[in-house]
PDB file of C-alpha atoms in Angstrom:
ATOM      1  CA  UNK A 525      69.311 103.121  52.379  1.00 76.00           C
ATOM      2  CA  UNK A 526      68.601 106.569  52.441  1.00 86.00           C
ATOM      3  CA  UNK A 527      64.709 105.818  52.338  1.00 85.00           C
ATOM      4  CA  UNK A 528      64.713 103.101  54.503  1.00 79.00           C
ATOM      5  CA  UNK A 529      66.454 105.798  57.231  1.00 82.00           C
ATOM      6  CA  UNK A 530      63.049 107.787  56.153  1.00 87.00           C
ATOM      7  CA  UNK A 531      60.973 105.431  56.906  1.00 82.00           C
ATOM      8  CA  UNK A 532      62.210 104.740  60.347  1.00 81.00           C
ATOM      9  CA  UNK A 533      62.027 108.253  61.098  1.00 84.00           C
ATOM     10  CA  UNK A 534      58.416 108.387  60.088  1.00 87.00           C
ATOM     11  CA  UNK A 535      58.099 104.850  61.825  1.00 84.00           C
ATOM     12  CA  UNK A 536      59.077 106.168  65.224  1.00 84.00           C
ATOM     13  CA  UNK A 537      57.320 109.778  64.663  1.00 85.00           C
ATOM     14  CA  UNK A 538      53.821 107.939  64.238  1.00 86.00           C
ATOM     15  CA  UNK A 539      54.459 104.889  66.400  1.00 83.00           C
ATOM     16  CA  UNK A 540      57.673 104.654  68.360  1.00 75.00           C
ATOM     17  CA  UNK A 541      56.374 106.309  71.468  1.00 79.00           C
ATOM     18  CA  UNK A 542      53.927 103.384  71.475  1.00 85.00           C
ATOM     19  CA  UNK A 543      56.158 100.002  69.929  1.00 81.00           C
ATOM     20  CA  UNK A 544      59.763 100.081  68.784  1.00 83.00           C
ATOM     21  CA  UNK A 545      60.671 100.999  65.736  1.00 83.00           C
ATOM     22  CA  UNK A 546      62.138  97.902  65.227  1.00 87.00           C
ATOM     23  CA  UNK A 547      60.182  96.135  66.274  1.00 89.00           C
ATOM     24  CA  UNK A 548      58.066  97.458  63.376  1.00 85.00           C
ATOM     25  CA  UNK A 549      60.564  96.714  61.150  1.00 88.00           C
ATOM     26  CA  UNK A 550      60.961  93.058  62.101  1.00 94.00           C
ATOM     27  CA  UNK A 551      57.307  92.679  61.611  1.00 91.00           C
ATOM     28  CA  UNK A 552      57.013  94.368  58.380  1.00 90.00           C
ATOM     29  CA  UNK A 553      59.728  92.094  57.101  1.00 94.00           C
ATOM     30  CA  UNK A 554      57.893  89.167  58.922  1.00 94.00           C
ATOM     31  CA  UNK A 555      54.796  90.263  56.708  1.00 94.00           C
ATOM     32  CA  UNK A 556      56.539  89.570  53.587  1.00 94.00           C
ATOM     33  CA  UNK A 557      57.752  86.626  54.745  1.00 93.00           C
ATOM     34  CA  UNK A 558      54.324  85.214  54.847  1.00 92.00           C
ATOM     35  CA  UNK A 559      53.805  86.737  51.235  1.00 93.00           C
ATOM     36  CA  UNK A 560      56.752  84.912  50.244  1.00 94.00           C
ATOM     37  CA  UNK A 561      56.114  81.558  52.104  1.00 91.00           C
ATOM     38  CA  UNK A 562      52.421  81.121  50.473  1.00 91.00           C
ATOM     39  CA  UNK A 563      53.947  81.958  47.251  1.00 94.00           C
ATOM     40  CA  UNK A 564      56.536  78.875  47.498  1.00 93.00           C
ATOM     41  CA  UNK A 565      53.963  77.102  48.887  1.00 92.00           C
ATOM     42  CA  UNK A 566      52.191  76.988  45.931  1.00 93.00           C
ATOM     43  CA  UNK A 567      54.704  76.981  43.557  1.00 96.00           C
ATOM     44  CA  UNK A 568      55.538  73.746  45.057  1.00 93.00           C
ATOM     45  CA  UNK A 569      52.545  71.798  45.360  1.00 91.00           C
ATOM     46  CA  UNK A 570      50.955  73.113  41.838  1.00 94.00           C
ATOM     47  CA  UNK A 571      53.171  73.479  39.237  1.00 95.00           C
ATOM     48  CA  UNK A 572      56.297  71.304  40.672  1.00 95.00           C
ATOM     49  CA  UNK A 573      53.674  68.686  42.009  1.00 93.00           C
ATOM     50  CA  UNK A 574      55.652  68.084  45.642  1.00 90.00           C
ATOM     51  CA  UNK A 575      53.383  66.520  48.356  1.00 91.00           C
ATOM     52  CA  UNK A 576      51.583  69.778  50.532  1.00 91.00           C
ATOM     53  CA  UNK A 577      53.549  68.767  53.873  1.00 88.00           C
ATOM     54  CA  UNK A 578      57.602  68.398  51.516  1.00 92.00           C
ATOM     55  CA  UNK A 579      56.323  72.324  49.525  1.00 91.00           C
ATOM     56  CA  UNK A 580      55.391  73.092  53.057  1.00 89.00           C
ATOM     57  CA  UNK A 581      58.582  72.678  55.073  1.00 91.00           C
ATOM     58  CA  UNK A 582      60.194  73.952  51.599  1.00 92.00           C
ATOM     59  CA  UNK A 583      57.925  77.303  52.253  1.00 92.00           C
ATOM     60  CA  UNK A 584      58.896  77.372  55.744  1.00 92.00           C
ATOM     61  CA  UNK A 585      62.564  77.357  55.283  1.00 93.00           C
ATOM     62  CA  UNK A 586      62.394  79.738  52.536  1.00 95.00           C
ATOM     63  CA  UNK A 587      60.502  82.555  54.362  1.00 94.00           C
ATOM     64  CA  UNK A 588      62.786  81.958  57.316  1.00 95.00           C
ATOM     65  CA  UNK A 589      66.265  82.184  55.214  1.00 97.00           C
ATOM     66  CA  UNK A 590      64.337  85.373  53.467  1.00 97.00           C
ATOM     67  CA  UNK A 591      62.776  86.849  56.447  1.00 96.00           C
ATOM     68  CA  UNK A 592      66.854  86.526  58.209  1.00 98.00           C
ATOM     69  CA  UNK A 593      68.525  88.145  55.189  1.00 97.00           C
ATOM     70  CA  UNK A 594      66.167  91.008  55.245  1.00 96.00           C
ATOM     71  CA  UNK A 595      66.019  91.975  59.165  1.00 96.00           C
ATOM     72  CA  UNK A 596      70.252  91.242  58.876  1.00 97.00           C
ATOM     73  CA  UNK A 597      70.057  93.458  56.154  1.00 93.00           C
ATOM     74  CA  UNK A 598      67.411  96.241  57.102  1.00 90.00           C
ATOM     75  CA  UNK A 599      66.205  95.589  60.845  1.00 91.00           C
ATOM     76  CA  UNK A 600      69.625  95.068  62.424  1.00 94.00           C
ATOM     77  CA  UNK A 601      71.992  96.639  60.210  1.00 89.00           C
ATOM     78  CA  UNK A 602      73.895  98.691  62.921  1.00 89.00           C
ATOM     79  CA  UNK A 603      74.401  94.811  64.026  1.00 94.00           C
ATOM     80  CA  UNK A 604      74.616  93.385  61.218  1.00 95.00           C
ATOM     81  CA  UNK A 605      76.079  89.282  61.156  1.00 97.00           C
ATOM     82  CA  UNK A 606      78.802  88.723  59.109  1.00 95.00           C
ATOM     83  CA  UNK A 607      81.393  85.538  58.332  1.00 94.00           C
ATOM     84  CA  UNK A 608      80.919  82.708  60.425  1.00 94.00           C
ATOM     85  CA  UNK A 609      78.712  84.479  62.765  1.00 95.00           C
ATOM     86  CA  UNK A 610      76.312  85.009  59.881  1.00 96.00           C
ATOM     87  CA  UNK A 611      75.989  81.253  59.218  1.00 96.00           C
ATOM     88  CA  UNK A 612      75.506  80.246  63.297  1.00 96.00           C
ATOM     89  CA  UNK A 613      73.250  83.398  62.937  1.00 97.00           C
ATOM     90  CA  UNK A 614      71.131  81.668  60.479  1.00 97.00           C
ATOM     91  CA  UNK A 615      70.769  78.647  62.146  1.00 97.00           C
ATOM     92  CA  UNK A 616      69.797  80.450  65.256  1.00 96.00           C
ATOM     93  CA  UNK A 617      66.739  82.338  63.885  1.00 97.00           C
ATOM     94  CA  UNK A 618      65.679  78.515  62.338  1.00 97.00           C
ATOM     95  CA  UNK A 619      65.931  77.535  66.184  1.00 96.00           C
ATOM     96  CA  UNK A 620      63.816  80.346  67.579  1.00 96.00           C
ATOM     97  CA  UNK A 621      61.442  80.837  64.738  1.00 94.00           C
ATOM     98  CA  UNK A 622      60.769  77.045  65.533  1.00 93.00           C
ATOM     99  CA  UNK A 623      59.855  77.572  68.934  1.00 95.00           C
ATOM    100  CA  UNK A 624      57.910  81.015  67.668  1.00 92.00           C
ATOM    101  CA  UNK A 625      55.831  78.787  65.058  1.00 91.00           C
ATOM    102  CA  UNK A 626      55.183  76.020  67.878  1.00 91.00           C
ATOM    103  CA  UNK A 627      53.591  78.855  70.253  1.00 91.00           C
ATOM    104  CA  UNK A 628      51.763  80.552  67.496  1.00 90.00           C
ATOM    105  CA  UNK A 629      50.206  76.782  66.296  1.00 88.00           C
ATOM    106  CA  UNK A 630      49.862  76.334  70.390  1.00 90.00           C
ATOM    107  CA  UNK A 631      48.002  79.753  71.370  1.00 91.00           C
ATOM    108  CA  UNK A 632      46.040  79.870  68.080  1.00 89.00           C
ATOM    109  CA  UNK A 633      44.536  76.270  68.646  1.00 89.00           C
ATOM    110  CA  UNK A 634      43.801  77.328  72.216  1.00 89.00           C
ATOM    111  CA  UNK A 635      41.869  80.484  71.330  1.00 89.00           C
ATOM    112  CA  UNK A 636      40.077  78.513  68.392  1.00 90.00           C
ATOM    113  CA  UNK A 637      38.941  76.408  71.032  1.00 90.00           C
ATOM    114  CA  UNK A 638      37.852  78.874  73.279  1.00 92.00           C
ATOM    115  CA  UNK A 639      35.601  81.247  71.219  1.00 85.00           C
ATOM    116  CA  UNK A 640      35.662  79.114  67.564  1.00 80.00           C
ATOM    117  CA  UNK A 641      36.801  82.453  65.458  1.00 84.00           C
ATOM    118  CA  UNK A 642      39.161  81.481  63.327  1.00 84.00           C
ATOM    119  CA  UNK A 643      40.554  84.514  62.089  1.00 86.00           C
ATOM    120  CA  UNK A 644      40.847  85.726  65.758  1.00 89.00           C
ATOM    121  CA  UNK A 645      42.242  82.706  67.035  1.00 87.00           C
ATOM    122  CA  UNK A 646      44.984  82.838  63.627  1.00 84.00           C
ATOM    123  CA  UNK A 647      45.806  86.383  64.625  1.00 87.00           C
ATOM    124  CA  UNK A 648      46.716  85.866  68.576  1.00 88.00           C
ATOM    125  CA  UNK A 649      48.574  82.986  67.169  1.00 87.00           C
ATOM    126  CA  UNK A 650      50.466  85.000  65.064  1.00 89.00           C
ATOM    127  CA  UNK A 651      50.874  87.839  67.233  1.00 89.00           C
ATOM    128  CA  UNK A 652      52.492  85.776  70.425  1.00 91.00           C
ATOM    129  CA  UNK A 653      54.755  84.108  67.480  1.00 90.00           C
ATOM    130  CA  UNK A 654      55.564  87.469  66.367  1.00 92.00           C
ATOM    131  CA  UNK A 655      56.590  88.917  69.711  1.00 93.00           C
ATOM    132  CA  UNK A 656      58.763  85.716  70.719  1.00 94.00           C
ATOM    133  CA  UNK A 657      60.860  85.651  67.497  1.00 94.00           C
ATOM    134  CA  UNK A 658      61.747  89.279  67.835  1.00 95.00           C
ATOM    135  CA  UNK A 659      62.409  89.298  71.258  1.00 94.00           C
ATOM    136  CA  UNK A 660      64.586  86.069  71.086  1.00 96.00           C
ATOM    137  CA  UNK A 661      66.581  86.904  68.206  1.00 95.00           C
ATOM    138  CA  UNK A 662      67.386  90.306  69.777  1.00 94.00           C
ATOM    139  CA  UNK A 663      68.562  88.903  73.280  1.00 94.00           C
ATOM    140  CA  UNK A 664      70.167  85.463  71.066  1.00 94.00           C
ATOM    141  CA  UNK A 665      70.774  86.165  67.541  1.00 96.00           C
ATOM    142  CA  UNK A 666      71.610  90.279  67.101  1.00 95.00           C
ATOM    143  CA  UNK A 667      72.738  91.423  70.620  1.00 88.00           C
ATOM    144  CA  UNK A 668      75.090  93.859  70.691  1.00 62.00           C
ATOM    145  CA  UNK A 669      78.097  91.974  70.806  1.00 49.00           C
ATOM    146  CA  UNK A 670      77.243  89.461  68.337  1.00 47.00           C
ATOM    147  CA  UNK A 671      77.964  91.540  64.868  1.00 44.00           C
ATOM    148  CA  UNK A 672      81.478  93.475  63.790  1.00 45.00           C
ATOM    149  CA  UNK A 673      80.455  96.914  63.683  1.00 41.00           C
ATOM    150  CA  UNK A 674      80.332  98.563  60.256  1.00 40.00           C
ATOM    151  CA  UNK A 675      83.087 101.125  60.866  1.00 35.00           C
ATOM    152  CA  UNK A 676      85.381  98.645  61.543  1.00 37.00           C
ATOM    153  CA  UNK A 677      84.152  96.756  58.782  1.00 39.00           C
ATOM    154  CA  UNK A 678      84.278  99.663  56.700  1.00 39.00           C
ATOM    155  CA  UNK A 679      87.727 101.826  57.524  1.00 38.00           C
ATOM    156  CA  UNK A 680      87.592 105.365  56.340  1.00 35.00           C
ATOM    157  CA  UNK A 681      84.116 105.452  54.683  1.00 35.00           C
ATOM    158  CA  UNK A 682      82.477 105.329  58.431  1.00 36.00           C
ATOM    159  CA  UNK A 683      81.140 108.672  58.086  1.00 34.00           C
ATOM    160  CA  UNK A 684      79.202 107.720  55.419  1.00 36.00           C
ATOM    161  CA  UNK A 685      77.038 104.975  56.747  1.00 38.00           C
ATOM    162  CA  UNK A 686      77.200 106.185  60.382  1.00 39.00           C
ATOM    163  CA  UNK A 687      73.273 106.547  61.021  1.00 43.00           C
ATOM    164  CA  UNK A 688      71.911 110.282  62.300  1.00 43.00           C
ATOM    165  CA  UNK A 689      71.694 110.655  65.702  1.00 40.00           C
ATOM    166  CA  UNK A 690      67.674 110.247  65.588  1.00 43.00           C
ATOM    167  CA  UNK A 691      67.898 106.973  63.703  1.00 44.00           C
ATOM    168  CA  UNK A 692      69.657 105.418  66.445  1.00 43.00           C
ATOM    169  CA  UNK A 693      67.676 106.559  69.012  1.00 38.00           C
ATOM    170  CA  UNK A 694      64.639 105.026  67.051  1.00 45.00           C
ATOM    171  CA  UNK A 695      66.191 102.102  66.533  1.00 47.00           C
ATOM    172  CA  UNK A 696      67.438 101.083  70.197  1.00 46.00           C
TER     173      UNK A 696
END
């Protein structure tokens, strides 16, 4: 934990004046996520032999499940979800990742349309998905009130996982 603190330091030195920091984080995590869905994805239709659209909606829900562990873990761990709350959490970021991937598929077909570059066309796609999940699943999924906070959770050993005073200000 230590060196993730360390990297959101450096995070909001180079670029936090510019983009939040966790933002950053959220799309770093988001990153892998793709990593991890094309992985499944193949795993699925090669070696397993499941139909491409059954290995993708297996990918999908993988990278989501992934992608929602990590930013509960990392991201939004001065919010993190626990008990019950982590489950209707879950199901949540499924909703609004939904809605993200229908606005990326949306926007990207539009700009393929419009100037026929592909890669351009993938990236605005991916982009406007980007910015909608994180900004829904701040507002729906990890607002402030949503998660028991980790002294509570904690007791006496507070001071140890209480986050320096810069952290948090990158962070928020």
């Amino acid at each position: 934990m230590v060196a993730w603190e360390y990297l959101t330091l450096l995070l909001d030195k180079l670029a936090g004046h510019l983009v939040p920091v966790r933002f950053l984080l959220f799309a770093m995590i988001g990153a892998f996520g793709v990593v991890t869905h094309l992985a499944v994805l193949w795993l699925a239709v090669y070696p397993f032999g499941v139909g491409f659209p059954t290995g993708q909606a297996v990918a999908t829900v993988t990278a989501m499940t992934g992608n929602f562990c990590l930013n509960n873990l990392f991201t939004y761990r001065d919010k993190r979800l626990r008990g019950g709350t982590l489950v209707t959490g879950l199901l949540s970021f499924y909703a609004v990742c939904g809605i993200g991937a229908a606005a990326n598929v949306g926007i990207a077909s539009h700009l393929f349309d419009a100037n026929r570059s592909w890669w351009l066309a993938g990236l605005g796609g991916a982009a406007i998905g980007a910015v909608w999940n994180y900004a829904m699943s701040s507002v729906f999924i990890w607002r402030s009130g949503a998660a028991t906070p980790a002294r509570r959770v904690q007791g006496s050993t507070a001071s140890v996982s209480a986050k320096p005073a810069a952290l948090t200000y990158a962070l928020d």
